[in-house]
PDB file of C-alpha atoms in Angstrom:
ATOM      1  CA  UNK A  12     -29.743  30.085 -10.691  1.00  0.00           C
ATOM      2  CA  UNK A  13     -29.385  28.356 -14.059  1.00  0.00           C
ATOM      3  CA  UNK A  14     -26.218  26.580 -12.884  1.00  0.00           C
ATOM      4  CA  UNK A  15     -28.043  25.352  -9.787  1.00  0.00           C
ATOM      5  CA  UNK A  16     -30.884  23.940 -11.898  1.00  0.00           C
ATOM      6  CA  UNK A  17     -28.411  22.148 -14.173  1.00  0.00           C
ATOM      7  CA  UNK A  18     -26.647  20.725 -11.131  1.00  0.00           C
ATOM      8  CA  UNK A  19     -29.921  19.388  -9.723  1.00  0.00           C
ATOM      9  CA  UNK A  20     -30.838  17.838 -13.072  1.00  0.00           C
ATOM     10  CA  UNK A  21     -27.439  16.135 -13.370  1.00  0.00           C
ATOM     11  CA  UNK A  22     -27.719  14.849  -9.823  1.00  0.00           C
ATOM     12  CA  UNK A  23     -31.124  13.338 -10.605  1.00  0.00           C
ATOM     13  CA  UNK A  24     -29.787  11.768 -13.793  1.00  0.00           C
ATOM     14  CA  UNK A  25     -26.822  10.197 -11.995  1.00  0.00           C
ATOM     15  CA  UNK A  26     -29.127   8.864  -9.273  1.00  0.00           C
ATOM     16  CA  UNK A  27     -31.388   7.326 -11.920  1.00  0.00           C
ATOM     17  CA  UNK A  28     -28.440   5.726 -13.700  1.00  0.00           C
ATOM     18  CA  UNK A  29     -27.137   4.395 -10.385  1.00  0.00           C
ATOM     19  CA  UNK A  30     -30.381   2.532  -9.789  1.00  0.00           C
ATOM     20  CA  UNK A  31     -29.616   0.501 -12.911  1.00  0.00           C
ATOM     21  CA  UNK A  32     -25.960  -0.060 -12.068  1.00  0.00           C
ATOM     22  CA  UNK A  33     -24.712   2.619 -14.470  1.00  0.00           C
ATOM     23  CA  UNK A  34     -21.973   4.865 -13.128  1.00  0.00           C
ATOM     24  CA  UNK A  35     -20.503   7.319 -15.647  1.00  0.00           C
ATOM     25  CA  UNK A  36     -16.844   6.515 -16.231  1.00  0.00           C
ATOM     26  CA  UNK A  37     -17.018   3.324 -14.174  1.00  0.00           C
ATOM     27  CA  UNK A  38     -17.755  -0.291 -15.061  1.00  0.00           C
ATOM     28  CA  UNK A  39     -19.963  -1.774 -12.340  1.00  0.00           C
ATOM     29  CA  UNK A  40     -20.084  -5.525 -11.762  1.00  0.00           C
ATOM     30  CA  UNK A  41     -22.760  -6.438  -9.231  1.00  0.00           C
ATOM     31  CA  UNK A  42     -23.184  -9.639  -7.222  1.00  0.00           C
ATOM     32  CA  UNK A  43     -20.092 -11.331  -8.596  1.00  0.00           C
ATOM     33  CA  UNK A  44     -19.741 -14.741  -6.947  1.00  0.00           C
ATOM     34  CA  UNK A  45     -16.236 -15.310  -5.620  1.00  0.00           C
ATOM     35  CA  UNK A  46     -16.926 -18.744  -4.045  1.00  0.00           C
ATOM     36  CA  UNK A  47     -19.727 -21.289  -4.008  1.00  0.00           C
ATOM     37  CA  UNK A  48     -20.196 -22.380  -0.387  1.00  0.00           C
ATOM     38  CA  UNK A  49     -22.803 -19.688   0.355  1.00  0.00           C
ATOM     39  CA  UNK A  50     -25.042 -17.108  -1.294  1.00  0.00           C
ATOM     40  CA  UNK A  51     -23.268 -14.576   0.908  1.00  0.00           C
ATOM     41  CA  UNK A  52     -20.033 -14.910  -1.057  1.00  0.00           C
ATOM     42  CA  UNK A  53     -20.628 -12.083  -3.507  1.00  0.00           C
ATOM     43  CA  UNK A  54     -18.940  -8.791  -4.266  1.00  0.00           C
ATOM     44  CA  UNK A  55     -19.769  -5.595  -6.163  1.00  0.00           C
ATOM     45  CA  UNK A  56     -16.804  -4.275  -8.152  1.00  0.00           C
ATOM     46  CA  UNK A  57     -16.291  -0.771  -9.542  1.00  0.00           C
ATOM     47  CA  UNK A  58     -13.588  -0.453 -12.214  1.00  0.00           C
ATOM     48  CA  UNK A  59     -12.783   2.988 -13.669  1.00  0.00           C
ATOM     49  CA  UNK A  60     -12.943   3.030 -17.456  1.00  0.00           C
ATOM     50  CA  UNK A  61      -9.971   3.966 -19.619  1.00  0.00           C
ATOM     51  CA  UNK A  62      -7.500   3.240 -16.842  1.00  0.00           C
ATOM     52  CA  UNK A  63      -4.151   1.881 -17.954  1.00  0.00           C
ATOM     53  CA  UNK A  64      -1.161   0.582 -16.051  1.00  0.00           C
ATOM     54  CA  UNK A  65      -1.420  -0.388 -12.415  1.00  0.00           C
ATOM     55  CA  UNK A  66      -4.309   0.800 -10.230  1.00  0.00           C
ATOM     56  CA  UNK A  67      -4.905   0.655  -6.483  1.00  0.00           C
ATOM     57  CA  UNK A  68      -7.850  -1.293  -5.062  1.00  0.00           C
ATOM     58  CA  UNK A  69      -9.954  -0.391  -2.031  1.00  0.00           C
ATOM     59  CA  UNK A  70     -11.933  -3.361  -0.700  1.00  0.00           C
ATOM     60  CA  UNK A  71     -14.626  -2.410   1.789  1.00  0.00           C
ATOM     61  CA  UNK A  72     -15.885  -4.856   4.407  1.00  0.00           C
ATOM     62  CA  UNK A  73     -19.212  -4.132   6.101  1.00  0.00           C
ATOM     63  CA  UNK A  74     -19.895  -4.192   9.817  1.00  0.00           C
ATOM     64  CA  UNK A  75     -22.770  -5.751  11.712  1.00  0.00           C
ATOM     65  CA  UNK A  76     -21.177  -7.656  14.631  1.00  0.00           C
ATOM     66  CA  UNK A  77     -20.240 -10.542  12.291  1.00  0.00           C
ATOM     67  CA  UNK A  78     -23.943 -11.506  12.306  1.00  0.00           C
ATOM     68  CA  UNK A  79     -25.491  -8.928   9.957  1.00  0.00           C
ATOM     69  CA  UNK A  80     -24.855  -6.031   7.609  1.00  0.00           C
ATOM     70  CA  UNK A  81     -24.592  -5.910   3.832  1.00  0.00           C
ATOM     71  CA  UNK A  82     -22.169  -4.840   1.120  1.00  0.00           C
ATOM     72  CA  UNK A  83     -24.642  -2.189  -0.030  1.00  0.00           C
ATOM     73  CA  UNK A  84     -23.597  -0.140   3.008  1.00  0.00           C
ATOM     74  CA  UNK A  85     -20.519   0.938   1.029  1.00  0.00           C
ATOM     75  CA  UNK A  86     -21.996   1.227  -2.464  1.00  0.00           C
ATOM     76  CA  UNK A  87     -22.061   5.025  -2.450  1.00  0.00           C
ATOM     77  CA  UNK A  88     -18.502   5.237  -1.164  1.00  0.00           C
ATOM     78  CA  UNK A  89     -17.279   2.848  -3.854  1.00  0.00           C
ATOM     79  CA  UNK A  90     -19.072   4.775  -6.583  1.00  0.00           C
ATOM     80  CA  UNK A  91     -17.663   8.084  -5.387  1.00  0.00           C
ATOM     81  CA  UNK A  92     -14.066   6.922  -4.979  1.00  0.00           C
ATOM     82  CA  UNK A  93     -13.922   5.149  -8.331  1.00  0.00           C
ATOM     83  CA  UNK A  94     -15.596   8.018 -10.173  1.00  0.00           C
ATOM     84  CA  UNK A  95     -13.631  10.843  -8.585  1.00  0.00           C
ATOM     85  CA  UNK A  96     -10.231   9.318  -7.815  1.00  0.00           C
ATOM     86  CA  UNK A  97      -9.815   6.521 -10.338  1.00  0.00           C
ATOM     87  CA  UNK A  98      -9.209   3.658  -7.932  1.00  0.00           C
ATOM     88  CA  UNK A  99     -10.814   0.254  -8.282  1.00  0.00           C
ATOM     89  CA  UNK A 100     -13.241  -0.243  -5.419  1.00  0.00           C
ATOM     90  CA  UNK A 101     -15.263  -3.189  -4.209  1.00  0.00           C
ATOM     91  CA  UNK A 102     -17.674  -3.983  -1.414  1.00  0.00           C
ATOM     92  CA  UNK A 103     -18.105  -7.571  -0.293  1.00  0.00           C
ATOM     93  CA  UNK A 104     -20.449  -9.807   1.607  1.00  0.00           C
ATOM     94  CA  UNK A 105     -19.003 -12.725   3.534  1.00  0.00           C
ATOM     95  CA  UNK A 106     -20.178 -15.712   5.517  1.00  0.00           C
ATOM     96  CA  UNK A 107     -21.569 -14.755   8.915  1.00  0.00           C
ATOM     97  CA  UNK A 108     -21.746 -16.462  12.284  1.00  0.00           C
ATOM     98  CA  UNK A 109     -25.382 -17.404  11.643  1.00  0.00           C
ATOM     99  CA  UNK A 110     -24.156 -19.535   8.740  1.00  0.00           C
ATOM    100  CA  UNK A 111     -21.883 -21.421  11.134  1.00  0.00           C
ATOM    101  CA  UNK A 112     -18.904 -19.449   9.855  1.00  0.00           C
ATOM    102  CA  UNK A 113     -16.048 -18.609  12.191  1.00  0.00           C
ATOM    103  CA  UNK A 114     -13.308 -16.032  11.849  1.00  0.00           C
ATOM    104  CA  UNK A 115     -11.102 -18.266   9.694  1.00  0.00           C
ATOM    105  CA  UNK A 116     -13.986 -18.706   7.247  1.00  0.00           C
ATOM    106  CA  UNK A 117     -14.368 -14.932   7.022  1.00  0.00           C
ATOM    107  CA  UNK A 118     -10.654 -14.451   6.381  1.00  0.00           C
ATOM    108  CA  UNK A 119     -10.781 -17.159   3.717  1.00  0.00           C
ATOM    109  CA  UNK A 120     -13.636 -15.264   2.068  1.00  0.00           C
ATOM    110  CA  UNK A 121     -11.459 -12.141   1.862  1.00  0.00           C
ATOM    111  CA  UNK A 122      -8.729 -14.134   0.113  1.00  0.00           C
ATOM    112  CA  UNK A 123     -11.181 -15.617  -2.382  1.00  0.00           C
ATOM    113  CA  UNK A 124     -12.769 -12.223  -2.939  1.00  0.00           C
ATOM    114  CA  UNK A 125      -9.421 -10.559  -3.679  1.00  0.00           C
ATOM    115  CA  UNK A 126      -8.613 -13.329  -6.154  1.00  0.00           C
ATOM    116  CA  UNK A 127     -11.899 -12.752  -7.979  1.00  0.00           C
ATOM    117  CA  UNK A 128     -11.487  -8.969  -8.068  1.00  0.00           C
ATOM    118  CA  UNK A 129      -7.966  -9.377  -9.437  1.00  0.00           C
ATOM    119  CA  UNK A 130      -9.257 -11.679 -12.184  1.00  0.00           C
ATOM    120  CA  UNK A 131     -12.172  -9.384 -13.076  1.00  0.00           C
ATOM    121  CA  UNK A 132      -9.875  -6.371 -13.295  1.00  0.00           C
ATOM    122  CA  UNK A 133      -7.490  -8.320 -15.515  1.00  0.00           C
ATOM    123  CA  UNK A 134     -10.378  -9.230 -17.832  1.00  0.00           C
ATOM    124  CA  UNK A 135     -11.043  -5.492 -18.185  1.00  0.00           C
ATOM    125  CA  UNK A 136      -7.394  -4.850 -19.015  1.00  0.00           C
ATOM    126  CA  UNK A 137      -6.542  -3.360 -15.625  1.00  0.00           C
ATOM    127  CA  UNK A 138      -3.784  -4.586 -13.327  1.00  0.00           C
ATOM    128  CA  UNK A 139      -4.194  -4.114  -9.579  1.00  0.00           C
ATOM    129  CA  UNK A 140      -1.057  -2.602  -8.080  1.00  0.00           C
ATOM    130  CA  UNK A 141      -1.909  -3.179  -4.427  1.00  0.00           C
ATOM    131  CA  UNK A 142      -4.910  -2.945  -2.153  1.00  0.00           C
ATOM    132  CA  UNK A 143      -6.271  -1.360   0.986  1.00  0.00           C
ATOM    133  CA  UNK A 144      -8.809  -3.052   3.230  1.00  0.00           C
ATOM    134  CA  UNK A 145     -11.375  -0.755   4.849  1.00  0.00           C
ATOM    135  CA  UNK A 146     -14.224  -1.438   7.233  1.00  0.00           C
ATOM    136  CA  UNK A 147     -16.353  -0.252  10.103  1.00  0.00           C
ATOM    137  CA  UNK A 148     -16.890  -2.107  13.388  1.00  0.00           C
ATOM    138  CA  UNK A 149     -16.735  -5.849  12.583  1.00  0.00           C
ATOM    139  CA  UNK A 150     -15.531  -4.904   9.101  1.00  0.00           C
ATOM    140  CA  UNK A 151     -12.747  -2.854  10.645  1.00  0.00           C
ATOM    141  CA  UNK A 152     -11.758  -5.836  12.775  1.00  0.00           C
ATOM    142  CA  UNK A 153     -11.573  -8.091   9.712  1.00  0.00           C
ATOM    143  CA  UNK A 154      -9.684  -5.466   7.714  1.00  0.00           C
ATOM    144  CA  UNK A 155      -6.994  -5.204  10.372  1.00  0.00           C
ATOM    145  CA  UNK A 156      -6.869  -8.904  11.221  1.00  0.00           C
ATOM    146  CA  UNK A 157      -6.479  -9.953   7.594  1.00  0.00           C
ATOM    147  CA  UNK A 158      -3.881  -7.258   6.910  1.00  0.00           C
ATOM    148  CA  UNK A 159      -1.816  -8.180   9.955  1.00  0.00           C
ATOM    149  CA  UNK A 160      -2.220 -11.957   9.980  1.00  0.00           C
ATOM    150  CA  UNK A 161      -2.766 -12.941   6.338  1.00  0.00           C
ATOM    151  CA  UNK A 162      -0.728 -10.429   4.358  1.00  0.00           C
ATOM    152  CA  UNK A 163       1.683 -13.179   3.275  1.00  0.00           C
ATOM    153  CA  UNK A 164      -1.116 -15.221   1.667  1.00  0.00           C
ATOM    154  CA  UNK A 165      -3.066 -12.315   0.189  1.00  0.00           C
ATOM    155  CA  UNK A 166      -3.333 -12.571  -3.618  1.00  0.00           C
ATOM    156  CA  UNK A 167      -2.873  -8.783  -3.740  1.00  0.00           C
ATOM    157  CA  UNK A 168      -0.229  -6.874  -1.817  1.00  0.00           C
ATOM    158  CA  UNK A 169      -1.781  -4.951   1.079  1.00  0.00           C
ATOM    159  CA  UNK A 170      -0.577  -1.340   1.205  1.00  0.00           C
ATOM    160  CA  UNK A 171      -2.650  -0.166   4.155  1.00  0.00           C
ATOM    161  CA  UNK A 172      -5.750  -0.906   6.182  1.00  0.00           C
ATOM    162  CA  UNK A 173      -8.477   1.264   7.669  1.00  0.00           C
ATOM    163  CA  UNK A 174     -10.707   0.647  10.673  1.00  0.00           C
ATOM    164  CA  UNK A 175     -13.606   2.727  11.939  1.00  0.00           C
ATOM    165  CA  UNK A 176     -14.532   1.635  15.479  1.00  0.00           C
ATOM    166  CA  UNK A 177     -13.177  -1.846  14.885  1.00  0.00           C
ATOM    167  CA  UNK A 178     -12.463  -4.261  17.761  1.00  0.00           C
ATOM    168  CA  UNK A 179      -8.742  -4.918  18.214  1.00  0.00           C
ATOM    169  CA  UNK A 180      -8.588  -7.011  21.404  1.00  0.00           C
ATOM    170  CA  UNK A 181     -11.283  -9.567  22.157  1.00  0.00           C
ATOM    171  CA  UNK A 182      -9.631 -10.389  25.475  1.00  0.00           C
ATOM    172  CA  UNK A 183     -10.176  -6.836  26.758  1.00  0.00           C
ATOM    173  CA  UNK A 184     -12.556  -7.177  29.756  1.00  0.00           C
ATOM    174  CA  UNK A 185     -14.015  -3.776  28.845  1.00  0.00           C
ATOM    175  CA  UNK A 186     -15.355  -5.361  25.658  1.00  0.00           C
ATOM    176  CA  UNK A 187     -17.862  -7.387  27.633  1.00  0.00           C
ATOM    177  CA  UNK A 188     -20.557  -5.775  29.739  1.00  0.00           C
ATOM    178  CA  UNK A 189     -24.000  -6.524  31.068  1.00  0.00           C
ATOM    179  CA  UNK A 190     -25.466  -4.116  28.507  1.00  0.00           C
ATOM    180  CA  UNK A 191     -23.704  -5.943  25.656  1.00  0.00           C
ATOM    181  CA  UNK A 192     -23.931  -9.507  26.952  1.00  0.00           C
ATOM    182  CA  UNK A 193     -24.558 -10.749  23.403  1.00  0.00           C
ATOM    183  CA  UNK A 194     -20.883 -10.060  22.693  1.00  0.00           C
ATOM    184  CA  UNK A 195     -19.963 -13.209  24.627  1.00  0.00           C
ATOM    185  CA  UNK A 196     -21.978 -15.259  22.152  1.00  0.00           C
ATOM    186  CA  UNK A 197     -20.765 -13.291  19.138  1.00  0.00           C
ATOM    187  CA  UNK A 198     -17.093 -13.458  20.111  1.00  0.00           C
ATOM    188  CA  UNK A 199     -17.599 -17.129  20.890  1.00  0.00           C
ATOM    189  CA  UNK A 200     -18.972 -17.623  17.399  1.00  0.00           C
ATOM    190  CA  UNK A 201     -15.806 -16.110  15.936  1.00  0.00           C
ATOM    191  CA  UNK A 202     -13.733 -18.831  17.594  1.00  0.00           C
ATOM    192  CA  UNK A 203     -16.283 -21.595  16.994  1.00  0.00           C
ATOM    193  CA  UNK A 204     -17.434 -21.721  20.618  1.00  0.00           C
ATOM    194  CA  UNK A 205     -20.960 -20.225  20.683  1.00  0.00           C
ATOM    195  CA  UNK A 206     -21.460 -21.470  24.239  1.00  0.00           C
ATOM    196  CA  UNK A 207     -18.832 -19.054  25.571  1.00  0.00           C
ATOM    197  CA  UNK A 208     -20.223 -16.886  28.352  1.00  0.00           C
ATOM    198  CA  UNK A 209     -19.243 -14.744  31.328  1.00  0.00           C
ATOM    199  CA  UNK A 210     -18.472 -17.790  33.436  1.00  0.00           C
ATOM    200  CA  UNK A 211     -16.238 -19.759  31.076  1.00  0.00           C
ATOM    201  CA  UNK A 212     -14.616 -17.022  28.962  1.00  0.00           C
ATOM    202  CA  UNK A 213     -11.314 -17.504  30.794  1.00  0.00           C
ATOM    203  CA  UNK A 214     -10.986 -20.937  29.191  1.00  0.00           C
ATOM    204  CA  UNK A 215     -10.809 -19.372  25.738  1.00  0.00           C
ATOM    205  CA  UNK A 216      -8.318 -16.541  26.225  1.00  0.00           C
ATOM    206  CA  UNK A 217      -5.761 -17.982  23.812  1.00  0.00           C
ATOM    207  CA  UNK A 218      -8.392 -18.590  21.143  1.00  0.00           C
ATOM    208  CA  UNK A 219      -9.650 -15.023  21.515  1.00  0.00           C
ATOM    209  CA  UNK A 220      -6.104 -13.742  21.101  1.00  0.00           C
ATOM    210  CA  UNK A 221      -5.900 -15.616  17.803  1.00  0.00           C
ATOM    211  CA  UNK A 222      -8.790 -13.540  16.394  1.00  0.00           C
ATOM    212  CA  UNK A 223      -7.559 -10.229  17.832  1.00  0.00           C
ATOM    213  CA  UNK A 224      -5.621  -7.896  15.495  1.00  0.00           C
ATOM    214  CA  UNK A 225      -3.604  -6.690  18.487  1.00  0.00           C
ATOM    215  CA  UNK A 226      -1.923 -10.099  18.721  1.00  0.00           C
ATOM    216  CA  UNK A 227      -0.303  -9.726  15.294  1.00  0.00           C
ATOM    217  CA  UNK A 228       1.115  -6.226  15.542  1.00  0.00           C
ATOM    218  CA  UNK A 229       4.763  -6.044  14.520  1.00  0.00           C
ATOM    219  CA  UNK A 230       7.047  -3.594  12.751  1.00  0.00           C
ATOM    220  CA  UNK A 231       6.169  -4.766   9.245  1.00  0.00           C
ATOM    221  CA  UNK A 232       2.358  -4.752   9.402  1.00  0.00           C
ATOM    222  CA  UNK A 233       0.777  -2.570   6.690  1.00  0.00           C
ATOM    223  CA  UNK A 234       0.213   1.076   7.552  1.00  0.00           C
ATOM    224  CA  UNK A 235      -2.944   1.481   9.633  1.00  0.00           C
ATOM    225  CA  UNK A 236      -5.451   4.324   9.741  1.00  0.00           C
ATOM    226  CA  UNK A 237      -7.934   3.865  12.560  1.00  0.00           C
ATOM    227  CA  UNK A 238     -10.613   6.000  14.187  1.00  0.00           C
ATOM    228  CA  UNK A 239     -12.442   5.499  17.455  1.00  0.00           C
ATOM    229  CA  UNK A 240     -14.947   7.381  19.584  1.00  0.00           C
ATOM    230  CA  UNK A 241     -14.101   8.047  23.209  1.00  0.00           C
ATOM    231  CA  UNK A 242     -17.764   7.445  24.067  1.00  0.00           C
ATOM    232  CA  UNK A 243     -18.091   4.184  22.137  1.00  0.00           C
ATOM    233  CA  UNK A 244     -20.652   2.063  23.989  1.00  0.00           C
ATOM    234  CA  UNK A 245     -20.054  -1.098  21.942  1.00  0.00           C
ATOM    235  CA  UNK A 246     -16.318  -1.393  21.304  1.00  0.00           C
ATOM    236  CA  UNK A 247     -14.461   0.225  24.226  1.00  0.00           C
ATOM    237  CA  UNK A 248     -12.047   3.062  23.506  1.00  0.00           C
ATOM    238  CA  UNK A 249      -9.449   1.055  25.434  1.00  0.00           C
ATOM    239  CA  UNK A 250      -9.232  -1.271  22.411  1.00  0.00           C
ATOM    240  CA  UNK A 251      -7.972   1.581  20.250  1.00  0.00           C
ATOM    241  CA  UNK A 252      -5.590   2.837  22.938  1.00  0.00           C
ATOM    242  CA  UNK A 253      -4.030  -0.632  23.215  1.00  0.00           C
ATOM    243  CA  UNK A 254      -3.596  -0.819  19.453  1.00  0.00           C
ATOM    244  CA  UNK A 255      -1.928   2.580  19.309  1.00  0.00           C
ATOM    245  CA  UNK A 256       0.530   1.602  22.039  1.00  0.00           C
ATOM    246  CA  UNK A 257       1.407  -1.667  20.310  1.00  0.00           C
ATOM    247  CA  UNK A 258       1.931   0.004  16.928  1.00  0.00           C
ATOM    248  CA  UNK A 259       4.022   2.770  18.470  1.00  0.00           C
ATOM    249  CA  UNK A 260       6.127   0.360  20.513  1.00  0.00           C
ATOM    250  CA  UNK A 261       7.146  -1.647  17.450  1.00  0.00           C
ATOM    251  CA  UNK A 262       7.641   1.353  15.174  1.00  0.00           C
ATOM    252  CA  UNK A 263       4.847   0.531  12.733  1.00  0.00           C
ATOM    253  CA  UNK A 264       3.272   3.212  10.559  1.00  0.00           C
ATOM    254  CA  UNK A 265      -0.136   4.379  11.713  1.00  0.00           C
ATOM    255  CA  UNK A 266      -2.519   7.287  12.185  1.00  0.00           C
ATOM    256  CA  UNK A 267      -4.959   7.279  15.091  1.00  0.00           C
ATOM    257  CA  UNK A 268      -7.852   9.740  15.004  1.00  0.00           C
ATOM    258  CA  UNK A 269      -9.810  10.102  18.238  1.00  0.00           C
ATOM    259  CA  UNK A 270     -13.429  11.294  18.110  1.00  0.00           C
ATOM    260  CA  UNK A 271     -13.858  12.835  21.598  1.00  0.00           C
ATOM    261  CA  UNK A 272     -17.651  13.230  21.509  1.00  0.00           C
ATOM    262  CA  UNK A 273     -18.690  10.243  19.424  1.00  0.00           C
ATOM    263  CA  UNK A 274     -20.231   6.861  20.120  1.00  0.00           C
ATOM    264  CA  UNK A 275     -19.720   3.811  17.906  1.00  0.00           C
ATOM    265  CA  UNK A 276     -21.126   5.512  14.797  1.00  0.00           C
ATOM    266  CA  UNK A 277     -18.572   8.384  14.880  1.00  0.00           C
ATOM    267  CA  UNK A 278     -21.176  11.021  14.013  1.00  0.00           C
ATOM    268  CA  UNK A 279     -20.671  13.637  16.759  1.00  0.00           C
ATOM    269  CA  UNK A 280     -17.323  15.043  15.584  1.00  0.00           C
ATOM    270  CA  UNK A 281     -17.648  16.402  12.030  1.00  0.00           C
ATOM    271  CA  UNK A 282     -14.224  18.037  12.241  1.00  0.00           C
ATOM    272  CA  UNK A 283     -12.677  14.646  12.946  1.00  0.00           C
ATOM    273  CA  UNK A 284     -14.592  13.113  10.047  1.00  0.00           C
ATOM    274  CA  UNK A 285     -13.094  15.782   7.791  1.00  0.00           C
ATOM    275  CA  UNK A 286      -9.666  14.870   9.159  1.00  0.00           C
ATOM    276  CA  UNK A 287     -10.355  11.194   8.457  1.00  0.00           C
ATOM    277  CA  UNK A 288     -11.358  11.773   4.809  1.00  0.00           C
ATOM    278  CA  UNK A 289      -8.341  14.000   4.260  1.00  0.00           C
ATOM    279  CA  UNK A 290      -6.023  11.411   5.819  1.00  0.00           C
ATOM    280  CA  UNK A 291      -7.564   8.580   3.798  1.00  0.00           C
ATOM    281  CA  UNK A 292      -6.848  10.505   0.597  1.00  0.00           C
ATOM    282  CA  UNK A 293      -3.267  11.065   1.765  1.00  0.00           C
ATOM    283  CA  UNK A 294      -2.845   7.366   2.523  1.00  0.00           C
ATOM    284  CA  UNK A 295      -4.107   6.399  -0.945  1.00  0.00           C
ATOM    285  CA  UNK A 296      -1.785   8.897  -2.591  1.00  0.00           C
ATOM    286  CA  UNK A 297       1.199   7.752  -0.518  1.00  0.00           C
ATOM    287  CA  UNK A 298       0.772   4.000  -0.438  1.00  0.00           C
ATOM    288  CA  UNK A 299      -0.744   3.385  -3.885  1.00  0.00           C
TER     289      UNK A 299
END
C-alpha cells in the first residue's frame, strides 16, 4: 500500500514538472525555430542528460491530413523514449497546405528541422549518430517519403522510418471515395493543384506519383516499419499491401504489421500495438 502511495505521488510530481517543461534526466527545448518563413516551423527537442558519444535521434512528424495537427501529439512519446531509453527525440510542426505549402515545402522543413536538432544537440555536447523518422497518417507519409526520396540530402543519416496508417500511393483509386471527397483537394494541395477533383485527377497522375513513397522504393531505402488497419476508412489497406509488395520485390528491409480489426486510429487490436512497440524497440536497438 505504501509503495502504491509513493508511486502515485511520484507520478503527480512528474506530471507537475512536465507542465513546466521539466523532465527528470532530460533537457527539454520547446518551440525551437528551425526556419523563419512561418510560425509553424518549430520543434520541441528532448536531449537526455549525461549522454556521451553518439546517440540516435527519433524525429516524430504529426498527422492531420497535411492541413492540421500539432507537434504536441507526440510530446508524451518523446518524453518517455528519451527518459527511459536515452535517445534524443523531437516532435516538429511544419508548414501546412493552408499556408500554401506543398509537399516539397514540407520535405524542406524536415531538412531544416534536422539541421537545427543536430546543432542543438552539438551545443549540449551530444553527437547524433543517425535518425529515425516516425509519424502517423500524413506524418507517416512524410516520414516514408523523406526517407526514401531525400535520404541523400538529409543532414543526418536515416537508419529507419516508421509509418502508422500513412498513405503510400496517392494514385491508388481506393484512396478517393465519395465519403472522403476532400482528399481530392488535399492531395491536390500536396502537388500545388488545389483545383484537382474527381473529373480531372487523371491529368495529374505523374505529379501524384512524385509525392507517393511507393514511387521511390528500391533496395537501398532505409528499413521500414509500417502498420495499417484492414478496416481503415481513410487510407485504404491496399496502400499498405502495395508498399509491402514493392519492398519485398526489391529486397528491402521492412516489417509490416497488420491490424485486422482496426480503422485508421489502430485502436482495436491491442495485441498488435504490443507487437508494434516491441518491434520499434528492436529497430532502435538494431539500427542505432
